[in-house]
Amino acid sequence: QKEVEQNSGPLSVPEGAIASLNCTYSDRGSQSFFWYRQYSGKSPELIMSIYSNGDKEDGRFTAQLNKASQYVSLLIRDSQPSDSATYLCAAIHGSSNTGKLIFGQGTTLQVKP
Amino acid sequence: AAGVIQSPRHLIKEKRETATLKCYPIPRHDTVYWYQQGPGQDPQFLISFYEKMQSDKGSIPDRFSAQQFSDYHSELNMSSLELGDSALYFCASSLGPRLAGGPFIQYFGAGTRLSVL
């Protein structure tokens, strides 16, 4: 079992809809969580970071963290075809003081025009 | 804003050859991370450096070595290349640490695509 789990998808949503991406993690000590967007063959691009329980909003993106449930999510409002990509959830292990990222397998999002 | 620079972008090698990948972090960033991403897989942590010292080590083969230089750039040296080493290699940098609760936000370079034939 991976330390960070995501549904690989694909998740298909119509243009303009809300896309909801989910991630669970097994290390209860993990403190820092990140969402990266990765287009095919390209590098991961940081979308959001979240460290505290609750919601964090940035433009069309909202990250949600629930440490009790060990659950992180990313909501994308008004989804656009350009949002079609793989979304990687990443965590820093609770025992790490070096910041190495543990990635989930990624969820492929398809936004249909 | 300046980003993480990786070179070369593409590299084709034969089995048993050696390869050197270079990474120039974002200015003022003192921590460099290397990740390997195989086809259809998520990035896997290889190794990291903070202030020119190795700070962490992941699933990096013994055939690979890396270092960080005085100007903070890093090089990943890969020897006795195998077909299975074909992958995207990403370098990321962050401004460390190590404040309690420091975020370690990492920014990734464009990557080097290594093909071993």
Coordinates of C-alpha atoms in Angstrom, one line a residue:
Chain A
Q1 CA 0.0 0.0 0.0
K2 CA 1.3 3.4 -1.0
E3 CA 1.8 6.0 1.7
V4 CA -0.2 8.5 -0.4
E5 CA -3.2 7.1 -2.3
Q6 CA -5.1 8.6 -5.1
N7 CA -7.7 7.3 -7.5
S8 CA -5.9 7.1 -10.8
G9 CA -9.1 8.0 -12.7
P10 CA -9.6 9.3 -15.3
L11 CA -12.0 11.7 -13.7
S12 CA -14.1 13.3 -16.5
V13 CA -16.1 16.5 -15.9
P14 CA -17.8 18.9 -18.3
E15 CA -16.4 22.4 -18.9
G16 CA -17.5 24.8 -16.2
A17 CA -18.2 22.1 -13.6
I18 CA -16.4 21.5 -10.3
A19 CA -13.8 18.8 -10.3
S20 CA -13.1 17.1 -7.0
L21 CA -9.8 15.3 -6.5
N22 CA -9.1 13.2 -3.4
C23 CA -6.1 11.9 -1.6
T24 CA -5.5 9.8 1.5
Y25 CA -2.3 9.3 3.4
S26 CA -1.2 6.7 5.9
D27 CA 1.4 8.6 8.0
R28 CA -0.5 10.3 10.7
G29 CA 2.5 12.5 11.5
S30 CA 2.5 14.1 8.0
Q31 CA 2.2 17.9 8.3
S32 CA 2.6 19.3 4.9
F33 CA 0.6 18.5 1.8
F34 CA 0.9 19.7 -1.8
W35 CA -1.0 19.5 -5.0
Y36 CA 1.0 19.5 -8.2
R37 CA -0.4 19.5 -11.8
Q38 CA 1.5 17.6 -14.4
Y39 CA 0.9 17.7 -18.1
S40 CA 2.1 14.7 -20.0
G41 CA 5.9 14.7 -20.4
K42 CA 6.2 17.9 -18.4
S43 CA 7.3 18.7 -14.9
P44 CA 5.1 18.9 -11.8
E45 CA 3.8 22.4 -11.3
L46 CA 2.8 23.5 -7.8
I47 CA -0.9 24.3 -7.5
M48 CA -1.5 24.5 -3.8
S49 CA 0.1 23.8 -0.4
I50 CA -1.8 23.2 2.8
Y51 CA -0.6 22.6 6.4
S52 CA -3.6 23.2 8.6
N53 CA -7.0 21.6 8.9
G54 CA -9.7 23.3 6.9
D55 CA -9.9 25.0 3.5
K56 CA -7.4 27.1 1.6
E57 CA -8.5 28.9 -1.5
D58 CA -6.5 30.4 -4.3
G59 CA -8.5 31.5 -7.3
R60 CA -10.4 28.6 -8.8
F61 CA -8.6 26.1 -6.6
T62 CA -9.5 25.1 -3.0
A63 CA -7.5 22.6 -1.0
Q64 CA -9.1 20.9 2.0
L65 CA -7.2 19.1 4.7
N66 CA -8.7 16.8 7.4
K67 CA -5.9 15.4 9.5
A68 CA -8.3 13.3 11.7
S69 CA -9.4 11.5 8.6
Q70 CA -6.0 11.7 6.9
Y71 CA -7.6 13.1 3.9
V72 CA -6.7 15.9 1.4
S73 CA -8.7 17.1 -1.5
L74 CA -8.5 19.6 -4.3
L75 CA -11.5 21.3 -5.8
I76 CA -11.3 23.0 -9.1
R77 CA -14.2 25.4 -9.8
D78 CA -15.2 26.4 -13.3
S79 CA -13.1 23.6 -14.8
Q80 CA -11.5 24.4 -18.2
P81 CA -10.2 22.1 -20.9
S82 CA -6.7 23.5 -20.1
D83 CA -7.1 21.9 -16.6
S84 CA -6.9 18.5 -18.2
A85 CA -3.8 17.0 -16.7
T86 CA -2.6 14.6 -14.0
Y87 CA -2.9 16.0 -10.5
L88 CA -0.4 14.7 -8.0
C89 CA -1.0 14.7 -4.3
A90 CA 2.2 14.8 -2.2
A91 CA 3.0 14.7 1.4
I92 CA 6.1 15.3 3.6
H93 CA 6.5 12.4 6.0
G94 CA 6.1 13.3 9.6
S95 CA 9.5 12.1 10.5
S96 CA 11.2 13.9 7.7
N97 CA 13.3 17.0 8.4
T98 CA 14.5 17.2 4.8
G99 CA 11.3 17.8 3.0
K100 CA 11.4 14.9 0.6
L101 CA 8.0 14.5 -1.1
I102 CA 6.0 11.3 -1.1
F103 CA 3.7 11.3 -4.1
G104 CA 0.5 9.6 -4.8
Q105 CA 0.0 7.9 -8.2
G106 CA -1.9 10.9 -9.6
T107 CA -5.4 11.4 -10.8
T108 CA -6.0 12.1 -14.5
L109 CA -8.5 14.8 -15.0
Q110 CA -10.3 15.2 -18.3
V111 CA -12.4 18.4 -18.8
K112 CA -14.7 18.0 -21.8
P113 CA -15.7 21.1 -23.8
Chain B
A1 CA 11.2 34.8 -12.0
A2 CA 14.1 32.5 -12.4
G3 CA 13.2 28.8 -12.2
V4 CA 15.1 25.6 -11.7
I5 CA 17.3 24.9 -14.7
Q6 CA 18.1 21.3 -15.8
S7 CA 20.4 20.2 -18.5
P8 CA 20.4 18.4 -20.8
R9 CA 16.7 18.2 -21.6
H10 CA 17.1 15.0 -23.5
L11 CA 19.8 12.3 -23.3
I12 CA 20.2 9.1 -25.3
K13 CA 22.7 6.6 -24.0
E14 CA 23.6 3.0 -24.7
K15 CA 23.5 0.3 -22.0
R16 CA 26.5 0.4 -19.7
E17 CA 27.4 4.0 -20.6
T18 CA 27.5 6.8 -18.1
A19 CA 25.4 10.0 -17.9
T20 CA 25.6 13.2 -16.0
L21 CA 22.5 15.4 -15.3
K22 CA 22.9 18.9 -14.1
C23 CA 20.6 21.1 -12.0
Y24 CA 20.7 24.8 -11.2
P25 CA 18.4 25.7 -8.4
I26 CA 16.3 28.9 -8.1
P27 CA 18.7 31.7 -6.8
R28 CA 19.0 31.7 -3.0
H29 CA 17.5 28.1 -2.7
D30 CA 19.9 26.0 -0.8
T31 CA 18.2 22.6 -1.0
V32 CA 18.1 20.4 -4.1
Y33 CA 16.1 17.2 -4.6
W34 CA 16.3 14.6 -7.3
Y35 CA 13.3 12.5 -8.4
Q36 CA 12.9 9.8 -11.0
Q37 CA 9.7 9.3 -12.8
G38 CA 9.2 6.2 -14.9
P39 CA 6.5 5.9 -17.6
G40 CA 3.1 6.0 -16.0
Q41 CA 4.5 6.3 -12.5
D42 CA 4.6 9.0 -9.9
P43 CA 7.9 10.7 -9.1
Q44 CA 10.2 8.7 -6.7
F45 CA 12.6 10.5 -4.5
L46 CA 16.3 9.7 -5.1
I47 CA 18.4 12.0 -3.0
S48 CA 18.6 15.5 -1.6
F49 CA 21.3 18.0 -0.6
Y50 CA 21.2 20.9 1.8
E51 CA 24.1 23.4 2.0
K52 CA 26.3 21.0 -0.1
M53 CA 25.8 18.1 2.2
Q54 CA 23.6 15.0 1.4
S55 CA 20.5 15.4 3.6
D56 CA 18.4 12.4 2.6
K57 CA 18.6 9.4 0.5
G58 CA 15.8 7.4 -1.1
S59 CA 15.7 4.6 -3.6
I60 CA 18.8 5.6 -5.5
P61 CA 20.8 2.7 -7.0
D62 CA 24.4 2.3 -5.9
R63 CA 25.4 3.0 -9.6
F64 CA 24.1 6.6 -9.1
S65 CA 25.9 9.3 -7.2
A66 CA 25.2 13.0 -6.8
Q67 CA 26.7 16.0 -5.2
Q68 CA 26.0 19.7 -4.7
F69 CA 28.6 22.2 -5.4
S70 CA 29.6 25.5 -3.8
D71 CA 27.4 27.5 -6.2
Y72 CA 24.5 25.2 -5.1
H73 CA 24.1 23.5 -8.4
S74 CA 23.9 19.7 -8.3
E75 CA 24.9 16.9 -10.6
L76 CA 23.5 13.4 -10.8
N77 CA 26.0 10.9 -12.1
M78 CA 24.7 7.6 -13.4
S79 CA 27.0 4.8 -14.4
S80 CA 26.5 1.3 -15.9
L81 CA 23.2 2.5 -17.4
E82 CA 20.5 -0.1 -17.7
L83 CA 17.3 -0.1 -19.8
G84 CA 15.3 0.4 -16.7
D85 CA 17.0 3.7 -16.0
S86 CA 15.0 5.2 -18.9
A87 CA 12.9 7.8 -17.2
L88 CA 12.3 11.5 -16.6
Y89 CA 14.6 12.9 -14.0
F90 CA 13.5 15.9 -12.2
C91 CA 15.4 18.3 -10.0
A92 CA 13.5 20.5 -7.5
S93 CA 14.8 23.2 -5.2
S94 CA 13.5 24.8 -2.0
L95 CA 14.5 27.4 0.4
G96 CA 15.4 25.5 3.5
P97 CA 15.1 25.1 6.5
R98 CA 14.5 24.4 9.0
L99 CA 12.2 26.6 10.8
A100 CA 9.7 24.5 12.8
G101 CA 6.9 23.8 10.5
G102 CA 8.8 25.1 7.5
P103 CA 7.0 24.4 4.4
F104 CA 9.8 23.0 2.2
I105 CA 7.9 24.2 -0.9
Q106 CA 9.6 22.6 -3.8
Y107 CA 9.7 23.9 -7.4
F108 CA 10.6 21.5 -10.2
G109 CA 12.8 22.0 -13.2
A110 CA 11.6 20.9 -16.7
G111 CA 13.4 17.6 -16.3
T112 CA 15.8 15.5 -18.3
R113 CA 14.4 12.7 -20.4
L114 CA 16.9 9.8 -20.3
S115 CA 16.6 7.1 -22.9
V116 CA 18.8 4.0 -22.5
L117 CA 19.0 1.9 -25.7

